[in-house]
Amino acid sequence: MAKKTVISQLASAGEEALGKLAQNPATHKALQGALGVKDRVEKVVRSVDGMEKRVAAIEKRLAALEKTPAKKATPRPRAKSAAKPTPKP
């Protein structure tokens, strides 16, 4: 029974402390700031998720392009120069 009394006293003290914290304006302001940060982080995570989807689509397109055989470039014929080389004696 003594343990329940100690535990109940701790619980009561914790509830009182939480009640005082909830009534404190500084705590309220800090909590609002934390919630604002949470909202901003969620927006960033959503935008990163969108970027991941776009990158995945680009990677898929790139893989498809890499599978297709590349056309071999034919060398262009060089234009003949007007000046003729001088023969060496």
XYZ file of C-alpha atoms in Angstrom:
89
model
C 0.000 0.000 0.000
C 2.890 2.357 0.692
C 3.981 2.117 -2.934
C 0.573 3.186 -4.176
C 0.678 6.174 -1.894
C 4.080 7.257 -3.185
C 3.012 6.671 -6.783
C -0.252 8.523 -6.302
C 1.616 11.416 -4.662
C 4.008 11.573 -7.619
C 1.109 11.482 -10.053
C -0.662 14.252 -8.179
C 2.488 16.388 -8.119
C 2.977 15.797 -11.841
C -0.597 16.803 -12.595
C -0.177 19.981 -10.576
C 3.063 20.819 -12.384
C 1.421 20.276 -15.778
C -1.499 22.457 -14.730
C 0.834 25.270 -13.712
C 2.763 24.960 -16.944
C -0.426 25.092 -18.985
C -1.445 28.332 -17.271
C 1.952 29.980 -17.765
C 1.935 32.460 -20.722
C 5.575 31.740 -21.577
C 4.840 28.023 -21.837
C 1.815 28.770 -24.018
C 3.964 30.915 -26.325
C 6.664 28.237 -26.527
C 4.063 25.607 -27.362
C 2.629 27.795 -30.136
C 6.136 28.253 -31.542
C 6.736 24.508 -31.474
C 3.459 23.899 -33.286
C 4.460 26.480 -35.913
C 7.766 24.686 -36.452
C 5.891 21.403 -36.777
C 3.673 22.887 -39.499
C 6.665 24.238 -41.424
C 8.469 20.895 -41.218
C 5.385 19.118 -42.546
C 5.314 21.494 -45.541
C 8.987 20.819 -46.245
C 8.450 17.070 -46.019
C 5.531 17.286 -48.445
C 7.607 19.296 -50.920
C 10.482 16.803 -50.630
C 8.017 14.003 -51.307
C 6.922 15.792 -54.474
C 10.536 16.218 -55.544
C 11.221 12.532 -54.925
C 8.335 11.616 -57.216
C 9.637 13.928 -59.948
C 13.180 12.564 -59.621
C 11.847 9.015 -59.846
C 9.995 9.911 -63.058
C 13.131 11.511 -64.501
C 15.211 8.463 -63.574
C 12.676 6.224 -65.278
C 12.796 8.335 -68.453
C 16.602 8.333 -68.366
C 16.695 4.563 -67.999
C 14.400 4.225 -71.004
C 16.639 6.521 -73.023
C 19.747 4.585 -72.042
C 18.178 1.316 -73.236
C 17.585 2.610 -76.769
C 20.625 2.249 -79.020
C 22.259 5.550 -79.782
C 22.569 6.542 -83.417
C 26.139 6.507 -84.567
C 27.238 9.823 -85.883
C 28.709 9.651 -89.349
C 31.782 11.793 -89.784
C 31.255 14.785 -92.009
C 33.494 14.990 -95.032
C 36.124 17.651 -94.594
C 36.202 20.521 -96.979
C 39.264 20.566 -99.187
C 41.393 23.607 -98.727
C 42.104 25.858 -101.682
C 45.823 26.034 -101.002
C 47.833 23.036 -102.103
C 50.659 21.885 -99.894
C 54.080 22.642 -101.224
C 56.119 19.560 -102.062
C 59.281 19.040 -100.065
C 62.513 18.788 -102.076
